[in-house]
Coordinates of C-alpha atoms and ligand atoms in Angstrom, one line a residue:
M215 CA 38.9 -23.1 -5.2
N216 CA 40.7 -23.7 -8.5
K217 CA 44.5 -23.7 -8.7
P218 CA 44.9 -21.2 -11.5
F219 CA 47.8 -22.9 -13.2
I220 CA 48.1 -26.6 -14.0
S221 CA 50.8 -27.6 -16.4
T222 CA 49.9 -30.2 -19.0
N223 CA 53.2 -29.9 -20.7
S224 CA 53.8 -33.6 -20.3
R225 CA 50.6 -34.5 -22.2
S226 CA 50.6 -35.2 -25.9
N227 CA 48.1 -33.6 -28.3
A228 CA 46.5 -37.0 -28.7
D229 CA 46.1 -37.1 -24.9
L230 CA 44.5 -33.7 -25.0
D231 CA 42.1 -34.8 -27.7
Q232 CA 41.0 -37.7 -25.5
R233 CA 40.8 -35.5 -22.4
A234 CA 38.6 -33.0 -24.3
I235 CA 36.2 -35.7 -25.4
A236 CA 36.1 -36.9 -21.7
I237 CA 35.3 -33.4 -20.5
L238 CA 32.3 -33.2 -22.9
R239 CA 31.1 -36.6 -21.7
E240 CA 31.7 -35.8 -18.0
N241 CA 29.7 -32.6 -18.2
E242 CA 26.8 -34.2 -20.1
W243 CA 23.6 -34.0 -18.1
G244 CA 21.3 -36.3 -20.1
D245 CA 20.5 -34.5 -23.3
Y246 CA 22.3 -31.3 -22.5
T247 CA 25.7 -30.3 -21.3
L248 CA 26.8 -28.2 -18.3
P249 CA 29.5 -25.5 -18.9
T250 CA 31.3 -27.0 -16.0
K251 CA 30.2 -28.8 -12.9
G252 CA 29.8 -26.7 -9.7
L253 CA 30.1 -23.2 -11.1
Y254 CA 27.4 -23.5 -13.8
P255 CA 25.0 -26.4 -13.1
Y256 CA 22.4 -25.7 -15.9
Q257 CA 22.3 -25.4 -19.7
W258 CA 23.7 -22.1 -20.9
N259 CA 22.8 -20.9 -24.4
W260 CA 26.0 -20.1 -26.2
D261 CA 28.0 -22.6 -24.2
S262 CA 25.7 -25.3 -25.4
M263 CA 26.1 -24.2 -29.0
F264 CA 29.9 -24.4 -28.9
V265 CA 29.6 -27.7 -27.1
A266 CA 27.5 -28.9 -30.1
L267 CA 30.4 -27.9 -32.4
G268 CA 32.7 -29.9 -30.2
F269 CA 30.4 -33.0 -30.2
S270 CA 30.1 -32.7 -34.0
E271 CA 33.7 -33.9 -34.2
F272 CA 32.9 -37.3 -32.9
D273 CA 29.2 -37.7 -32.3
L274 CA 27.1 -35.7 -34.7
D275 CA 23.8 -37.1 -33.5
R276 CA 24.6 -35.8 -30.0
A277 CA 25.5 -32.4 -31.4
W278 CA 22.1 -32.0 -32.9
T279 CA 20.5 -33.1 -29.6
E280 CA 22.3 -30.3 -27.7
V281 CA 20.8 -27.7 -30.1
E282 CA 17.4 -29.2 -29.8
T283 CA 17.3 -29.3 -25.9
L284 CA 18.3 -25.6 -25.8
F285 CA 15.2 -24.7 -27.7
Q286 CA 13.0 -26.6 -25.3
G287 CA 13.3 -23.4 -23.2
Q288 CA 12.3 -21.1 -26.0
W289 CA 9.7 -18.5 -25.1
D290 CA 6.4 -18.0 -27.0
N291 CA 7.7 -14.6 -28.0
G292 CA 10.8 -16.3 -29.6
M293 CA 13.5 -15.6 -27.1
A294 CA 16.0 -18.5 -26.5
A295 CA 16.9 -17.8 -22.9
H296 CA 20.5 -17.5 -21.6
I297 CA 19.9 -20.3 -19.0
V298 CA 17.5 -23.2 -19.2
F299 CA 17.1 -24.3 -15.6
R300 CA 15.0 -27.5 -15.5
Q301 CA 15.7 -28.0 -11.8
D302 CA 16.7 -25.8 -8.8
D303 CA 20.4 -26.4 -7.9
P304 CA 21.5 -24.7 -4.6
S305 CA 25.1 -24.4 -5.8
Y306 CA 24.1 -21.6 -8.3
F307 CA 22.8 -18.1 -7.7
P308 CA 20.5 -16.6 -9.0
G309 CA 18.4 -19.6 -9.8
P310 CA 14.9 -20.0 -11.3
K311 CA 13.0 -18.5 -8.3
I312 CA 15.0 -15.2 -8.4
W313 CA 14.4 -14.9 -12.2
G314 CA 10.7 -15.6 -11.7
S315 CA 10.1 -16.0 -15.4
S316 CA 7.0 -18.3 -15.8
H317 CA 6.8 -17.7 -19.5
N318 CA 5.1 -21.0 -20.4
P319 CA 4.4 -23.6 -17.7
E320 CA 4.8 -26.4 -20.3
N321 CA 8.4 -25.5 -20.9
P322 CA 11.3 -25.7 -18.5
P323 CA 12.0 -22.5 -16.4
T324 CA 14.6 -20.2 -17.8
S325 CA 16.3 -16.9 -17.1
G326 CA 14.7 -13.7 -18.5
C327 CA 17.3 -12.6 -21.0
S328 CA 19.1 -14.1 -24.0
Q329 CA 22.7 -14.6 -25.0
P330 CA 24.8 -14.3 -28.2
P331 CA 23.1 -16.1 -31.0
V332 CA 25.8 -18.3 -32.4
A333 CA 23.2 -21.1 -32.9
A334 CA 22.2 -20.6 -36.6
T335 CA 25.9 -20.5 -37.7
I336 CA 26.6 -23.7 -35.8
V337 CA 23.5 -25.4 -37.1
K338 CA 24.7 -24.7 -40.6
D339 CA 28.0 -26.2 -39.7
L340 CA 26.3 -29.3 -38.3
Y341 CA 24.1 -29.6 -41.4
E342 CA 27.1 -29.3 -43.7
K343 CA 28.9 -32.1 -41.9
N344 CA 26.3 -34.6 -43.1
P345 CA 23.4 -33.1 -45.1
A346 CA 21.5 -36.3 -45.4
A347 CA 21.5 -37.0 -41.7
G348 CA 20.8 -33.4 -40.8
K349 CA 18.0 -32.4 -43.2
Q350 CA 15.0 -33.4 -41.1
R351 CA 16.5 -31.9 -37.9
L352 CA 17.3 -28.7 -39.8
E353 CA 13.6 -28.5 -41.0
E354 CA 12.5 -28.7 -37.4
I355 CA 15.0 -26.3 -35.9
F356 CA 14.7 -23.7 -38.7
P357 CA 11.4 -22.0 -37.5
K358 CA 12.8 -21.8 -34.0
L359 CA 15.9 -20.0 -35.1
M360 CA 13.8 -17.7 -37.2
K361 CA 11.6 -16.8 -34.3
W362 CA 14.6 -16.1 -32.1
H363 CA 16.3 -13.9 -34.6
R364 CA 13.0 -12.0 -35.1
W365 CA 12.9 -11.5 -31.3
F366 CA 16.3 -9.8 -31.4
H367 CA 15.3 -7.7 -34.4
T368 CA 12.1 -6.5 -32.7
M369 CA 12.6 -6.7 -29.0
R370 CA 16.3 -5.5 -28.7
I371 CA 16.3 -2.6 -31.2
I372 CA 15.4 0.9 -30.2
S373 CA 13.2 2.6 -32.8
G374 CA 15.1 3.4 -35.9
G375 CA 18.3 1.8 -34.7
A376 CA 20.1 -1.2 -36.0
A377 CA 22.6 -2.2 -33.4
I378 CA 21.3 -4.8 -31.0
A379 CA 20.9 -3.8 -27.4
V380 CA 21.6 -5.8 -24.3
T381 CA 19.5 -5.0 -21.3
H382 CA 21.6 -7.0 -18.9
P383 CA 25.4 -7.5 -19.0
W384 CA 24.6 -11.3 -18.7
E385 CA 22.8 -11.1 -22.0
S386 CA 26.1 -10.1 -23.8
G387 CA 27.8 -13.2 -22.4
R388 CA 30.7 -10.8 -21.4
D389 CA 29.3 -10.0 -17.9
N390 CA 31.9 -7.6 -16.4
S391 CA 33.4 -6.2 -19.5
P392 CA 34.4 -2.5 -19.1
D393 CA 32.1 -2.0 -22.0
W394 CA 29.3 -1.8 -19.5
D395 CA 30.9 0.2 -16.7
K396 CA 29.4 3.6 -17.3
A397 CA 25.9 2.4 -18.1
L398 CA 26.0 0.0 -15.1
A399 CA 27.1 2.8 -12.8
D400 CA 23.9 4.6 -13.7
V401 CA 21.8 1.7 -12.3
D402 CA 20.7 2.4 -8.8
P403 CA 20.7 -0.8 -6.8
T404 CA 18.7 0.6 -3.9
G405 CA 16.2 -1.9 -2.5
I406 CA 17.6 -5.1 -3.8
Q407 CA 16.8 -8.2 -1.7
P408 CA 19.7 -9.5 0.4
Y409 CA 21.6 -12.3 -1.5
E410 CA 24.4 -14.7 -1.2
R411 CA 26.7 -15.2 -4.2
K412 CA 27.8 -18.8 -5.0
D413 CA 30.2 -18.2 -7.8
T414 CA 33.0 -17.0 -5.5
S415 CA 32.9 -20.2 -3.5
H416 CA 33.8 -22.1 -6.7
V417 CA 36.3 -19.6 -8.2
D418 CA 38.9 -17.2 -6.8
P419 CA 37.0 -13.9 -6.3
S420 CA 39.8 -11.9 -8.0
M421 CA 38.8 -13.7 -11.2
R422 CA 35.1 -12.8 -10.9
P423 CA 32.9 -9.7 -11.1
T424 CA 32.8 -7.4 -8.0
K425 CA 30.0 -6.8 -5.5
F426 CA 29.4 -3.4 -7.0
E427 CA 28.6 -5.2 -10.3
Y428 CA 26.6 -8.0 -8.7
D429 CA 24.4 -5.6 -6.9
R430 CA 23.5 -4.0 -10.2
Y431 CA 23.1 -7.3 -12.0
L432 CA 20.6 -8.3 -9.3
K433 CA 18.8 -4.9 -9.6
L434 CA 18.3 -5.5 -13.3
V435 CA 16.9 -9.0 -12.7
E436 CA 14.4 -7.6 -10.1
W437 CA 13.4 -4.8 -12.5
G438 CA 12.7 -7.2 -15.3
R439 CA 10.8 -9.6 -13.0
E440 CA 8.6 -6.9 -11.6
R441 CA 7.6 -6.0 -15.2
G442 CA 6.7 -9.6 -16.0
W443 CA 9.7 -9.8 -18.4
D444 CA 8.0 -7.6 -20.9
H445 CA 11.1 -7.4 -23.2
A446 CA 9.9 -4.6 -25.4
N447 CA 9.3 -2.4 -22.4
I448 CA 12.6 -3.4 -20.7
T449 CA 14.5 -2.4 -23.8
R450 CA 12.6 0.9 -24.2
E451 CA 12.5 2.0 -20.5
G452 CA 14.7 -0.2 -18.4
P453 CA 17.7 1.0 -16.4
F454 CA 20.2 -0.5 -18.8
A455 CA 20.2 -0.6 -22.7
V456 CA 23.6 -0.7 -24.4
A457 CA 24.3 -1.5 -28.0
D458 CA 26.6 -4.5 -28.0
P459 CA 29.1 -5.1 -30.9
G460 CA 29.4 -8.7 -29.8
I461 CA 25.7 -9.6 -30.2
T462 CA 25.3 -7.3 -33.2
F463 CA 28.1 -8.9 -35.1
I464 CA 27.3 -12.4 -34.1
L465 CA 23.7 -11.9 -35.1
M466 CA 24.6 -10.4 -38.5
R467 CA 26.7 -13.5 -39.2
A468 CA 23.9 -15.8 -38.0
D469 CA 21.4 -13.9 -40.1
R470 CA 23.5 -14.6 -43.2
D471 CA 23.8 -18.2 -42.3
L472 CA 20.1 -18.5 -41.6
R473 CA 19.4 -16.9 -45.0
S474 CA 21.4 -19.6 -46.8
L475 CA 19.5 -22.3 -44.8
A476 CA 16.2 -20.7 -45.7
L477 CA 17.1 -20.8 -49.4
L478 CA 18.3 -24.4 -49.0
L479 CA 14.9 -25.3 -47.5
G480 CA 13.0 -23.4 -50.2
K481 CA 11.7 -20.8 -47.7
E482 CA 11.7 -17.7 -49.9
S483 CA 9.6 -15.5 -47.7
A484 CA 11.9 -16.2 -44.7
A485 CA 14.9 -15.3 -46.8
H486 CA 13.2 -12.0 -47.7
E487 CA 12.5 -11.2 -44.1
I488 CA 16.1 -11.9 -43.3
D489 CA 17.2 -9.6 -46.1
T490 CA 15.4 -6.7 -44.4
W491 CA 17.3 -7.5 -41.2
L492 CA 20.6 -7.6 -43.0
Y493 CA 19.9 -4.4 -44.9
R494 CA 19.1 -2.5 -41.7
S495 CA 22.2 -4.0 -39.9
Q496 CA 24.6 -2.3 -42.3
H497 CA 23.9 0.9 -40.3
A498 CA 24.7 -0.8 -37.0
A499 CA 28.4 -0.9 -37.8
N500 CA 28.4 2.9 -38.5
Y501 CA 26.7 3.4 -35.2
L502 CA 29.2 1.3 -33.2
W503 CA 32.4 2.7 -34.8
N504 CA 34.4 4.8 -32.3
D505 CA 36.8 7.1 -34.1
E506 CA 38.7 7.9 -30.9
I507 CA 39.9 4.4 -30.4
D508 CA 39.9 3.1 -34.0
A509 CA 37.6 0.2 -33.2
Y510 CA 33.9 -0.8 -32.9
A511 CA 32.7 -0.2 -29.3
A512 CA 29.7 -0.6 -27.2
R513 CA 27.4 2.4 -27.1
N514 CA 24.9 3.4 -24.4
L515 CA 21.5 3.7 -26.1
R516 CA 20.2 6.1 -23.4
N517 CA 22.8 8.8 -24.0
G518 CA 24.8 7.8 -27.1
Q519 CA 28.0 7.5 -25.1
H520 CA 30.6 5.2 -26.5
A521 CA 32.7 2.8 -24.4
D522 CA 36.3 4.1 -24.5
G523 CA 38.3 0.9 -24.7
V524 CA 38.8 -1.9 -27.3
S525 CA 37.3 -5.2 -26.4
S526 CA 38.0 -8.4 -28.4
V527 CA 34.5 -8.5 -29.9
S528 CA 35.4 -5.4 -31.9
F529 CA 37.3 -7.7 -34.2
L530 CA 34.1 -9.7 -34.9
S531 CA 33.2 -7.3 -37.7
Y532 CA 35.0 -9.7 -40.2
Y533 CA 33.0 -12.6 -38.9
A534 CA 29.9 -10.5 -39.4
G535 CA 30.8 -9.9 -43.0
I536 CA 31.5 -6.2 -42.7
A537 CA 34.1 -4.6 -45.0
V538 CA 34.6 -0.9 -44.9
P539 CA 38.1 -0.4 -46.3
K540 CA 39.0 3.0 -44.7
R541 CA 37.9 1.7 -41.3
D542 CA 39.5 -1.7 -41.7
A543 CA 42.9 -0.3 -42.2
R544 CA 42.6 1.4 -38.8
L545 CA 41.0 -1.6 -37.2
Q546 CA 43.9 -3.8 -38.4
K547 CA 46.4 -1.4 -36.8
T548 CA 44.5 -1.6 -33.5
L549 CA 44.6 -5.4 -33.8
D550 CA 48.4 -5.3 -34.5
R551 CA 48.9 -3.2 -31.4
I552 CA 46.9 -5.6 -29.3
L553 CA 48.6 -8.7 -30.7
E554 CA 51.9 -7.1 -30.0
A555 CA 51.0 -6.4 -26.4
S556 CA 49.6 -9.8 -25.5
P557 CA 51.6 -13.0 -26.0
Y558 CA 48.4 -15.1 -25.6
S559 CA 45.9 -13.2 -27.7
V560 CA 43.2 -12.0 -28.1
P561 CA 42.6 -10.3 -24.7
S562 CA 39.0 -9.5 -23.9
F563 CA 40.0 -6.0 -23.2
D564 CA 42.8 -3.7 -24.4
P565 CA 46.0 -4.5 -22.4
E566 CA 47.1 -0.9 -22.7
H567 CA 43.9 0.5 -21.1
P568 CA 43.9 1.4 -17.4
K569 CA 40.9 -0.9 -16.8
F570 CA 42.7 -4.0 -18.1
D571 CA 42.9 -6.8 -15.5
S572 CA 44.6 -9.9 -16.9
C573 CA 42.7 -12.5 -14.7
R574 CA 39.3 -10.9 -14.1
Y575 CA 36.8 -12.7 -16.4
W576 CA 35.9 -10.3 -19.2
R577 CA 38.2 -7.4 -18.2
G578 CA 41.3 -8.9 -19.9
P579 CA 41.5 -12.7 -20.1
T580 CA 41.6 -14.5 -23.4
W581 CA 38.7 -16.8 -24.3
A582 CA 39.0 -19.7 -26.7
I583 CA 35.5 -19.3 -28.1
V584 CA 36.0 -15.6 -29.0
N585 CA 39.3 -16.4 -30.5
Y586 CA 37.6 -19.0 -32.7
L587 CA 35.1 -16.5 -34.0
I588 CA 37.6 -13.7 -34.6
A589 CA 40.0 -16.0 -36.4
R590 CA 37.2 -17.5 -38.5
G591 CA 36.2 -14.0 -39.7
L592 CA 39.9 -13.0 -40.3
Q593 CA 40.5 -16.1 -42.3
E594 CA 37.5 -15.5 -44.5
Y595 CA 38.8 -12.0 -45.2
G596 CA 42.3 -13.3 -46.2
F597 CA 44.1 -12.2 -43.0
E598 CA 45.6 -15.7 -42.8
E599 CA 48.7 -14.8 -40.7
K600 CA 46.6 -13.2 -38.0
A601 CA 44.1 -16.0 -38.0
K602 CA 47.0 -18.5 -37.6
R603 CA 48.6 -16.5 -34.8
I604 CA 45.3 -16.5 -32.9
R605 CA 44.8 -20.2 -33.4
T606 CA 48.4 -21.0 -32.4
D607 CA 48.0 -18.9 -29.2
T608 CA 44.8 -20.8 -28.3
R609 CA 46.5 -24.1 -28.9
K610 CA 49.5 -23.1 -26.7
M611 CA 47.3 -21.9 -23.8
I612 CA 45.4 -25.2 -23.7
Q613 CA 48.6 -27.2 -24.1
T614 CA 50.3 -25.4 -21.3
S615 CA 47.4 -24.8 -18.9
G616 CA 44.6 -27.2 -19.7
F617 CA 40.9 -26.7 -20.4
F618 CA 40.3 -23.6 -18.3
E619 CA 37.3 -21.2 -18.7
Y620 CA 39.7 -18.4 -19.8
F621 CA 43.4 -17.5 -19.8
D622 CA 45.7 -14.7 -18.7
P623 CA 46.8 -13.1 -22.0
L624 CA 50.2 -12.2 -20.6
T625 CA 51.2 -15.5 -19.2
G626 CA 48.8 -18.1 -20.7
E627 CA 47.8 -19.3 -17.2
G628 CA 44.3 -20.8 -16.9
A629 CA 41.7 -18.9 -14.8
G630 CA 38.0 -19.3 -13.8
G631 CA 36.4 -22.7 -13.9
N632 CA 38.4 -25.8 -14.9
N633 CA 37.5 -28.7 -17.1
F634 CA 35.4 -26.3 -19.1
T635 CA 33.3 -27.7 -21.8
W636 CA 33.5 -24.9 -24.3
T637 CA 37.2 -24.8 -24.1
A638 CA 37.3 -28.5 -24.7
A639 CA 34.9 -28.1 -27.6
I640 CA 37.0 -25.4 -29.3
W641 CA 40.1 -27.6 -28.9
L642 CA 38.3 -30.4 -30.7
A643 CA 36.7 -28.3 -33.4
W644 CA 39.6 -25.9 -34.1
A645 CA 42.6 -25.6 -31.9
S646 CA 43.8 -29.3 -31.8
P647 CA 46.5 -30.2 -34.4
M648 CA 44.0 -33.0 -35.2
T649 CA 42.0 -30.3 -37.1
D650 CA 45.0 -29.2 -39.2
Ligands
DGY130 C1 27.3 -16.2 -14.2 O1 26.5 -16.6 -13.4 O2 28.4 -15.8 -14.0 C2 26.9 -16.2 -15.6 O3 27.9 -15.6 -16.4 C3 25.6 -15.5 -15.8 O4 25.2 -16.0 -17.0

C-alpha cells in the first residue's frame, strides 16, 4: 500500500529533474513504458503519449518509439486501444482474457475500447522539436492517426450528433468521475462473472473506484465481448453511451493538429476530410454546454440528461480552440470560483459539489496531465495569469509530495500510485523550472 504523503521538500529542482528521468527509465519495458509498476503493468494509451512528451525532453528517438509501439495494437477498424497487453500479468485485472478482443491475431492483444486521443498533438510536438529527424517517422505514423480519428468520428458518434461518446468510463480515462454516475447507475450488473480486483491491493481502496462502479465496469466489458466488440453496435445499442467533454475537446484539438500535419505532408484530401470533422464538431460544444452550472458537462446520449457538476475537462474548451464570448465569460467565472476553492488546482471535480471527494481518483483529485492541457489552452487564449497559477500549483504539488498519480487539491498530498510516469513526464516537459 502506498503512503499517501512523502515530503520531498529537501530535494532541489535539479534532483527532481533527475528523479523524473529515472522514473521514466525505471518504468520502461523494452520499447514501451508502464504507467507505474504493479498497479498498471501494460502499455496504456494516453499515458504513453504523455510519456513520449517527457522522453522528448532528453531522448527524442525514444519518444517516437513510444508512439510507434502504441500503434502496434491498432485495430483494423482504426481504434487505438486503451491498453496494449502483449503478455498476461496476474497483478492486473481485468487482463486480456476477460477483454477477449481477438481483433487481429498478428497484433498484440488489447482492451476493447479506446482512450483520449492526445497522440496527434504530441506527435506534432515531437516533429517540431526536430523536423529533420522526425519527417520519416511522421510519414509513417500519419495514416495510423488518421485511421484512429476516423474511428472516433464514425464509431463514437450517434447519428447526427457531433460530441464524442464514451461507451465505457475507462474509455474517458476518468474512470469514476461523477460525470458517469447517473448513466452508470442505469447499467444492470446482473449475471457478471465473479471477479477479484487487483487495484485495491496496490493502492488504498479509499482512493479507488467502488465495488458498485466496478461491477458495472465489468458488465460493460462482458456486454462488448459478447457482441464481438462491434463498436458501432455498442455505441448505438449498448447499456452506456455518454458524450464526453474530455474526449470531444481533446479530439478537436488533435484534429486541428492532424490537419496541419496533413498540409505539411502535402496530403490535401486528408486535410479536407479533417475539415468536415472540425466543421461538425462546432456543434458539439453547444450540445455539451450546461446553462445550469455555467460549464461544459457530460451528457447521456440515451436520454439527453446533463451531468450536474463541473469537472476539470470542462476547461479544455480553450485547448480545443473553442471561443464563444458570451459563454466564456461564464466559464471564466466558474474557473475563478474553483481556483479560489482549491489551493492545489485544478480539481477533477467541483470542490463545492456534494459528490466531491478529495482523494478518490477522478472525483476530486488534481492530475498533472489535465493541468498541462488546461493551462496550454488558457495560455493560447491569453489567460496567462490563470495558466501560470495552474502550472505553479502543479510544480508545488510535485515538489512537496513527489511523483504521485494524482494529488489532493486541498492539501497537495499525493495519492494513488507512486513513481508515476506521466507525472514525471509532465514535470520534465512543463512543470519543472528547467522549462521556464
Ligand atoms: C484501471 O484499471 O484503473 C484503469 O484506469 C483502466 O484503464
